[in-house]
PDB file of C-alpha atoms in Angstrom:
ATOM      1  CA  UNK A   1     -29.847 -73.347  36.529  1.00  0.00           C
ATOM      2  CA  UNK A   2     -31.443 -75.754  38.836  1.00  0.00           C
ATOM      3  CA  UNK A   3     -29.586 -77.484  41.770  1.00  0.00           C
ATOM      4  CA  UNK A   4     -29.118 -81.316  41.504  1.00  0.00           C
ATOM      5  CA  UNK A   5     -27.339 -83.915  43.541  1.00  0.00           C
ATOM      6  CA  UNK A   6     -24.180 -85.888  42.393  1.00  0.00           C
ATOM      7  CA  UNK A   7     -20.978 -87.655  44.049  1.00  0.00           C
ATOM      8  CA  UNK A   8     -18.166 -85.904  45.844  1.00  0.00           C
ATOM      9  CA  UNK A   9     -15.257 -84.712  43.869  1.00  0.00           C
ATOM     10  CA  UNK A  10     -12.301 -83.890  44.884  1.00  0.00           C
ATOM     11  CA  UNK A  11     -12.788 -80.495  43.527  1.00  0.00           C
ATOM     12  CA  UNK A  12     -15.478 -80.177  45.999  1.00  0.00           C
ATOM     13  CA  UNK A  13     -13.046 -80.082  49.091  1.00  0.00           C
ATOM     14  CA  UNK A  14     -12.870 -76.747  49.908  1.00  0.00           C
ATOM     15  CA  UNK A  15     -17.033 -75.985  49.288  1.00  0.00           C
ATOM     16  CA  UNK A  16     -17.154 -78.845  51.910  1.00  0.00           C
ATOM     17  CA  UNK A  17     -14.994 -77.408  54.469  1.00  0.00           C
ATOM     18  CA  UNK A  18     -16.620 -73.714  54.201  1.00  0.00           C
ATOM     19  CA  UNK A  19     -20.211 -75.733  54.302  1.00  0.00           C
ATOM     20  CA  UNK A  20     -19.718 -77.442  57.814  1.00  0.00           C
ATOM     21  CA  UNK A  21     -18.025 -74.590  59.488  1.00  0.00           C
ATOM     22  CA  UNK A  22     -20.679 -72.394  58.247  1.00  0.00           C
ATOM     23  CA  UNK A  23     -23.442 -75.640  60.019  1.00  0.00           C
ATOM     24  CA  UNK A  24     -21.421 -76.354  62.913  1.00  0.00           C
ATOM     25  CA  UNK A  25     -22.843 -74.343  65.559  1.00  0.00           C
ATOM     26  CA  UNK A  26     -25.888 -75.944  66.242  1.00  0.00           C
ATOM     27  CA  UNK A  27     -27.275 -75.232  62.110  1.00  0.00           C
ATOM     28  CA  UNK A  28     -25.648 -72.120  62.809  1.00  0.00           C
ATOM     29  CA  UNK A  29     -22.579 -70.239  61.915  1.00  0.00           C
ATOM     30  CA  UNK A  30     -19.072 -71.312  63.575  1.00  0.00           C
ATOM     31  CA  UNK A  31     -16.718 -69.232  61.953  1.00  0.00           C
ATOM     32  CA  UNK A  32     -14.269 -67.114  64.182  1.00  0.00           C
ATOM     33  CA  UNK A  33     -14.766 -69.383  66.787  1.00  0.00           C
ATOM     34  CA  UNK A  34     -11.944 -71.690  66.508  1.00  0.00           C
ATOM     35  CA  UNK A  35      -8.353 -70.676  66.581  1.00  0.00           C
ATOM     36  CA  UNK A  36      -8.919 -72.407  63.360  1.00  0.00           C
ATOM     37  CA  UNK A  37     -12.137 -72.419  60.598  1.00  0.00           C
ATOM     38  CA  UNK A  38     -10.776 -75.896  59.414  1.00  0.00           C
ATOM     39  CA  UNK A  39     -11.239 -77.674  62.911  1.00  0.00           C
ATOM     40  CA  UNK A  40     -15.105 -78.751  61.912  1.00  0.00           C
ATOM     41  CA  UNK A  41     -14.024 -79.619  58.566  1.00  0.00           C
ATOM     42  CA  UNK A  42     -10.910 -81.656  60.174  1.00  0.00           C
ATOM     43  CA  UNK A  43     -13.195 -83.802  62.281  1.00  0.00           C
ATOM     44  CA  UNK A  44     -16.242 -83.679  60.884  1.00  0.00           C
ATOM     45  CA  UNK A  45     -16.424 -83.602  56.518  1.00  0.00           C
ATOM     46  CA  UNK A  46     -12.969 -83.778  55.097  1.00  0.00           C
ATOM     47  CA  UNK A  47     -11.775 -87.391  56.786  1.00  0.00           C
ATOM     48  CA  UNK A  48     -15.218 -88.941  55.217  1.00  0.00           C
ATOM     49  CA  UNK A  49     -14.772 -87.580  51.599  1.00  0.00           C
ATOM     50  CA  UNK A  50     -11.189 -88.695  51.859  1.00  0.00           C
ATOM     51  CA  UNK A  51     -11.131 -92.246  53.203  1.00  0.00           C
ATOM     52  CA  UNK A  52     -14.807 -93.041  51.802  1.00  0.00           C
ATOM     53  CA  UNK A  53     -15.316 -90.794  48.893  1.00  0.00           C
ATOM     54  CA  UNK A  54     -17.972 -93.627  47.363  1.00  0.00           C
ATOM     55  CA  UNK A  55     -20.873 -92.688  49.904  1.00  0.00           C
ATOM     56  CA  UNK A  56     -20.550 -88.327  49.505  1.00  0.00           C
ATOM     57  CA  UNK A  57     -22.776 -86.567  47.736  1.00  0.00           C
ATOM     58  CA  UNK A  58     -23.084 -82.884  47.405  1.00  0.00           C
ATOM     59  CA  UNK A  59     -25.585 -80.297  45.865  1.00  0.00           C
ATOM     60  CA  UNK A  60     -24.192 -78.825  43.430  1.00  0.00           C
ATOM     61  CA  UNK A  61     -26.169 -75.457  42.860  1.00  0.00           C
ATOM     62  CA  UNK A  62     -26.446 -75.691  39.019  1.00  0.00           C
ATOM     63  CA  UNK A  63     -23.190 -73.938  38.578  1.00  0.00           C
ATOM     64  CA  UNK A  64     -20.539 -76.374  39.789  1.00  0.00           C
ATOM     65  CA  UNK A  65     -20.530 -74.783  43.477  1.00  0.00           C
ATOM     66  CA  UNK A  66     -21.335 -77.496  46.089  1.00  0.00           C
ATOM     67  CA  UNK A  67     -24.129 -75.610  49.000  1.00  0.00           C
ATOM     68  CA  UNK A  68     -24.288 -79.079  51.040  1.00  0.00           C
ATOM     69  CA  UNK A  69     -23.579 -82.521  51.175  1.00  0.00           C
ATOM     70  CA  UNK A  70     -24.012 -85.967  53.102  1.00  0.00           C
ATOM     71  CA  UNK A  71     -21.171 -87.917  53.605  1.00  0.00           C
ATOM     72  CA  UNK A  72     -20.638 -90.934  56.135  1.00  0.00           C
ATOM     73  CA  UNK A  73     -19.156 -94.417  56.396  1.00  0.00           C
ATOM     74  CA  UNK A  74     -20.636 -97.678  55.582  1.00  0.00           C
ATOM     75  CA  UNK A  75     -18.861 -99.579  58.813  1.00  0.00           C
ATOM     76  CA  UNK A  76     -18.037 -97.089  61.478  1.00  0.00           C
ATOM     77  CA  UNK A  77     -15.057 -99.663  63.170  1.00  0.00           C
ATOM     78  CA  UNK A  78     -13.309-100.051  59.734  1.00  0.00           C
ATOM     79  CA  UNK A  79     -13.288 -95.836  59.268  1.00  0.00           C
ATOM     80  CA  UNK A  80     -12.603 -95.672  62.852  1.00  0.00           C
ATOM     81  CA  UNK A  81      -9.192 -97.628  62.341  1.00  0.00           C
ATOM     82  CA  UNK A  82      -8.376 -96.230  58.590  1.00  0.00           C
ATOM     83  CA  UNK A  83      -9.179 -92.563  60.732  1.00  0.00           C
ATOM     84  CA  UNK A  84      -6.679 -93.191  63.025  1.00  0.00           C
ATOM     85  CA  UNK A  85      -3.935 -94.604  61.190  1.00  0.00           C
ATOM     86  CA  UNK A  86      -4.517 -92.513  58.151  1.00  0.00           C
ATOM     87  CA  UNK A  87      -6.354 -89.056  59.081  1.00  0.00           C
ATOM     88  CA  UNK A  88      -4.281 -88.292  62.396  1.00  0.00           C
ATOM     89  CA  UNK A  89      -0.905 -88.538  60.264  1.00  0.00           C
ATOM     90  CA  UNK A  90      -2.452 -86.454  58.175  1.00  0.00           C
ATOM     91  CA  UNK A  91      -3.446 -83.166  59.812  1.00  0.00           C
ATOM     92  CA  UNK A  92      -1.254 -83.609  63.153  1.00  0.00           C
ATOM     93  CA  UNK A  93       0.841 -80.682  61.643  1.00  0.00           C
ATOM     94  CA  UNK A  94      -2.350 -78.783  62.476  1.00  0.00           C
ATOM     95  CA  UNK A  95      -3.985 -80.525  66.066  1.00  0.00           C
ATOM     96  CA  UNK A  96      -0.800 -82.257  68.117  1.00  0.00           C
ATOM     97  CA  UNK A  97      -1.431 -84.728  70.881  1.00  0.00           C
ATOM     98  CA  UNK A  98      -2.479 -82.795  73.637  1.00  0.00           C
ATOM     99  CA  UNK A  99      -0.582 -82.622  76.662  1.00  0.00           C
ATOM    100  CA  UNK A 100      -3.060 -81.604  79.265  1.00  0.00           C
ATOM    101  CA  UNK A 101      -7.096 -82.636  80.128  1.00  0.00           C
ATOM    102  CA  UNK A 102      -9.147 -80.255  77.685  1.00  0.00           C
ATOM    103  CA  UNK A 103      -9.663 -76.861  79.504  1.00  0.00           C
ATOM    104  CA  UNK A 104     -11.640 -75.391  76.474  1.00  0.00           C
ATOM    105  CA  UNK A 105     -14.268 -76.195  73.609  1.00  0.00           C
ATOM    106  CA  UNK A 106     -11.588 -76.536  71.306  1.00  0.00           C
ATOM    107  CA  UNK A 107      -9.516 -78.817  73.206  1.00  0.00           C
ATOM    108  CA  UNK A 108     -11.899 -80.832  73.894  1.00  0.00           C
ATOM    109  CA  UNK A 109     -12.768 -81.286  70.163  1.00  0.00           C
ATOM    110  CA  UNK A 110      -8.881 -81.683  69.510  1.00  0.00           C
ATOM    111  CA  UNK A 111      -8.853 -84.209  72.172  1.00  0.00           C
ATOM    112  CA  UNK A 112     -11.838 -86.019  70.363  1.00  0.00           C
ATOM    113  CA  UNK A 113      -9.871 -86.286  67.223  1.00  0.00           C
ATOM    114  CA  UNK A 114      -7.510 -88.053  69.087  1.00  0.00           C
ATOM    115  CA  UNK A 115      -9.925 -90.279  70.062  1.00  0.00           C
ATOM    116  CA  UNK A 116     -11.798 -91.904  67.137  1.00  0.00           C
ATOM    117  CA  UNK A 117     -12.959 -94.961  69.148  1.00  0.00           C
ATOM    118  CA  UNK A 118     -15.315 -92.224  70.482  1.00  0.00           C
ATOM    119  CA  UNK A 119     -17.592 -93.438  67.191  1.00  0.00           C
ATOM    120  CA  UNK A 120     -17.631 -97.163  68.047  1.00  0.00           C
ATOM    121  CA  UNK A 121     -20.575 -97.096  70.257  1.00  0.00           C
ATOM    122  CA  UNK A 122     -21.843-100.445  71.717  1.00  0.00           C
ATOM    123  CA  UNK A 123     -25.272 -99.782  71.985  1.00  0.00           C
ATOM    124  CA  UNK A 124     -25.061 -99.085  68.024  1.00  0.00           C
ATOM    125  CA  UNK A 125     -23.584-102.616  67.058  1.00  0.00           C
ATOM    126  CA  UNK A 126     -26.516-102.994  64.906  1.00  0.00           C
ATOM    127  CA  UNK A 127     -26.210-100.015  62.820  1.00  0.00           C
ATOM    128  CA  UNK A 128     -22.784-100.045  61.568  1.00  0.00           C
ATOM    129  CA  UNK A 129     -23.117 -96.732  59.040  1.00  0.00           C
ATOM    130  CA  UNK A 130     -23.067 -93.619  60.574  1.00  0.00           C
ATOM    131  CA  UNK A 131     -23.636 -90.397  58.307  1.00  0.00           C
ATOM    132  CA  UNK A 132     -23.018 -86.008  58.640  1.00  0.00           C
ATOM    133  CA  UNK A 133     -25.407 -84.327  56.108  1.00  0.00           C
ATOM    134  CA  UNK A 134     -25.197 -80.225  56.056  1.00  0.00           C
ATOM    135  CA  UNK A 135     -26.998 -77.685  53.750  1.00  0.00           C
ATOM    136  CA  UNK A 136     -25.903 -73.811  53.666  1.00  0.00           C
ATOM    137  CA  UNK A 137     -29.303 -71.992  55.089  1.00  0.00           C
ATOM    138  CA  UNK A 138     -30.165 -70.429  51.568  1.00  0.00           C
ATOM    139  CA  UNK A 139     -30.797 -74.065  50.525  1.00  0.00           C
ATOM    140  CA  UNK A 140     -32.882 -75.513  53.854  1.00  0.00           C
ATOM    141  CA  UNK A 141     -36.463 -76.134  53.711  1.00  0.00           C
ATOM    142  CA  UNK A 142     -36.808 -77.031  49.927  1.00  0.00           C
ATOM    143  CA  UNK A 143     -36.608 -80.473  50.376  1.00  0.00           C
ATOM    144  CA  UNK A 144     -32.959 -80.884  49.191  1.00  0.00           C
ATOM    145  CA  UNK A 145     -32.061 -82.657  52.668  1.00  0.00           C
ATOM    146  CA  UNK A 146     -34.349 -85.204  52.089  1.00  0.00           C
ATOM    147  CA  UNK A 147     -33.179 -86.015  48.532  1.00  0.00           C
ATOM    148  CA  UNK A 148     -29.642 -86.213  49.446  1.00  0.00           C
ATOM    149  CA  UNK A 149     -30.200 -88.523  52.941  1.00  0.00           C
ATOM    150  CA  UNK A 150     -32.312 -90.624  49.924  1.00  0.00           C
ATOM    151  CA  UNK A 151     -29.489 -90.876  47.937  1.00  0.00           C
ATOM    152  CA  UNK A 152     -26.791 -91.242  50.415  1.00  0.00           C
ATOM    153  CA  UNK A 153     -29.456 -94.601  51.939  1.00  0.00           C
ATOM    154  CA  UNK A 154     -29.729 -95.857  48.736  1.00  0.00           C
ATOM    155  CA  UNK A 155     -26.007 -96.252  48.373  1.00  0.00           C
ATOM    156  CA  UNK A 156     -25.695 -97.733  51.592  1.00  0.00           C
ATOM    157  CA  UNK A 157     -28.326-100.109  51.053  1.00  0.00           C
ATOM    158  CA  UNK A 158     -27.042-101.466  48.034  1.00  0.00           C
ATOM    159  CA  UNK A 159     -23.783-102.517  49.851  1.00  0.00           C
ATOM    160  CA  UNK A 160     -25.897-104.223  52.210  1.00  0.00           C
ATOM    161  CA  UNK A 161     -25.990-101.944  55.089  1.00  0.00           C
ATOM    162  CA  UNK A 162     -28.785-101.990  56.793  1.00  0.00           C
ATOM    163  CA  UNK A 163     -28.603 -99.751  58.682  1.00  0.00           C
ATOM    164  CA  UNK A 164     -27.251 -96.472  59.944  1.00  0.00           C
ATOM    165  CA  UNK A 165     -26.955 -93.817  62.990  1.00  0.00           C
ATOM    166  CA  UNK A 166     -26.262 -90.417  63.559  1.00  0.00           C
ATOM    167  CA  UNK A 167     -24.755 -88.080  66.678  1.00  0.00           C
ATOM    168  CA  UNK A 168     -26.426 -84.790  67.039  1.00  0.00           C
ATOM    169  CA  UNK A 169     -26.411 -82.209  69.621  1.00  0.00           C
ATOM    170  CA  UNK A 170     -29.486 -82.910  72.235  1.00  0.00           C
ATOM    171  CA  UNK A 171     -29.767 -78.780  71.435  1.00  0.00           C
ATOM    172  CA  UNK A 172     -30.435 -78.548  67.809  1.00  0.00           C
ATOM    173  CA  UNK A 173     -33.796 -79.090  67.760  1.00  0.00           C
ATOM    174  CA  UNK A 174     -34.679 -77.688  64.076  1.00  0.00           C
ATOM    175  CA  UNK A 175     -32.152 -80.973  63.365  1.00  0.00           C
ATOM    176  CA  UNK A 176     -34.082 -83.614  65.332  1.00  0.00           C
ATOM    177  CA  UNK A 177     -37.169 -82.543  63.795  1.00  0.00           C
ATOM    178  CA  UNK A 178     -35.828 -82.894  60.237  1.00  0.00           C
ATOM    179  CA  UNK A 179     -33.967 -86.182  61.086  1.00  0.00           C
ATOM    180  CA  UNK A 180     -37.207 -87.387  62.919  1.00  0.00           C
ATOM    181  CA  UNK A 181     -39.377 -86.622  59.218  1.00  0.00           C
ATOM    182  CA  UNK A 182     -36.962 -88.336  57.580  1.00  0.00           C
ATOM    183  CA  UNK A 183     -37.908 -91.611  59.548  1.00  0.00           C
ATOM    184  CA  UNK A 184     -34.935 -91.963  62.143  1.00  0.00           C
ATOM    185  CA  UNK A 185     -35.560 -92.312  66.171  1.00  0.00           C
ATOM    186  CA  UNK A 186     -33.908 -91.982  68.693  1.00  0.00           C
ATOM    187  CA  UNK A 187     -31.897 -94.817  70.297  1.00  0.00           C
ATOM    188  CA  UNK A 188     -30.563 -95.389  73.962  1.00  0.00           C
ATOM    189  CA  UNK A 189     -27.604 -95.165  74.666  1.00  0.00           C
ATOM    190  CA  UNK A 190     -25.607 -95.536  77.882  1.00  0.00           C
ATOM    191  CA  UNK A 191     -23.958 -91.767  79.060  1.00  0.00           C
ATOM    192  CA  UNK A 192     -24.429 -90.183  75.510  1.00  0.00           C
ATOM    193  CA  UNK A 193     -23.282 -86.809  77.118  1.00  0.00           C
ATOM    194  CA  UNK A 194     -24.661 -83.633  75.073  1.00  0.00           C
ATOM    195  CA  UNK A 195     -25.638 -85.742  72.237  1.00  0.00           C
ATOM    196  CA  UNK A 196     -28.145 -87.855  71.514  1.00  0.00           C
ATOM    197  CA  UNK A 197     -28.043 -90.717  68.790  1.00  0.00           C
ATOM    198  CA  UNK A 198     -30.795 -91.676  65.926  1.00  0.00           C
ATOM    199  CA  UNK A 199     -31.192 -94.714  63.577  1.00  0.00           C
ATOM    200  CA  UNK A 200     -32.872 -95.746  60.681  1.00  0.00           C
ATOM    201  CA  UNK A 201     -33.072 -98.901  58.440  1.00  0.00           C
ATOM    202  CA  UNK A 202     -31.466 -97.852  54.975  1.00  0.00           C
ATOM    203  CA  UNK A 203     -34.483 -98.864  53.319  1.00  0.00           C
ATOM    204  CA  UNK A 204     -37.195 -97.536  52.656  1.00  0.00           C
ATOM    205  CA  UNK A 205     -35.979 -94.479  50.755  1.00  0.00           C
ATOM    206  CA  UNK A 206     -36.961 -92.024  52.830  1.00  0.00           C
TER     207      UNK A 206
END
């Protein structure tokens, strides 16, 4: 059976969660390092496929079984509210406000949840998309990545976006490089921390 790309659906939930904890260490493997194996999904996949189901797309490996996916928002400050008002209800059985300044990794990343504005990034006004796109490592390298980021574009630009960013860690190089193939570049950004921030026009397809 070959692999093939089509929307999110809800069915898919699950395959997304064990995909990005299995991504979320820098391309790498982040299970067992959490208190909890949904805190990537919580922050990361499962508020995008659940507030803006229209722009995710998965891979579906022939059989029904969805090995990656690229998922986003087309207008960050609008997901940023709906996140907030919506998403924190949601899962605050699981990540309560914290009560203390991080100490940890996974405080911190708690703390960031708390903290959606954290996406609405001035030096970004003119890209108001921002997209996650993860692939299990069986399926890297076969130009599957590049077909869903096409996809995932094209949807955008036919909504008139026009254009879109992504947050990565300044570490994962094997990332930039892909991204960079793909077309985006890097844009400056006041105090971006560990991460560093790419762009890219929606069109062409990539």
């Amino acid at each position: 059976m070959e692999p093939f790309i089509r929307p999110y659906a809800p069915t898919d939930l699950d395959a997304v969660y064990d995909i990005c904890v299995r991504t979320a260490a820098d391309g790498g493997d982040a299970r067992g390092t959490y208190s909890t194996d949904l805190l990537m999904g919580d922050l990361y996949a499962a508020p995008y496929v659940t507030l803006e189901p229209e722009h995710a797309y998965v891979l579906d490996d022939g059989t029904g079984r969805a090995v990656g996916y690229v998922l986003g928002t087309a207008d960050t400050p609008t997901f940023v509210r709906r996140y907030r008002d919506e998403w924190i209800p949601r899962v605050a059985h699981r990540y309560p406000v914290p009560t203390r300044p991080p100490a940890t990794p996974e405080e911190a990343t708690v703390d960031s949840h708390h903290h959606p504005e954290r996406m609405v990034v001035p030096a970004l006004a003119d890209h108001p998309a921002h997209l996650h796109i993860d692939l299990l490592p069986r399926w890297q390298g076969q130009g599957h990545g590049r077909r869903l980021m096409a996809r995932f574009l094209t949807g955008l630009h036919a909504v008139g976006v026009p254009s879109v960013y992504l947050a990565m860690s300044a570490t994962n190089l094997g990332a930039r490089r892909f991204y960079e193939r793909l077309g985006f570049t890097e844009a400056v950004v006041p105090d971006p921390g560990p991460l560093v921030y790419l762009t890219r026009p929606t069109t062409p397809p990539c």
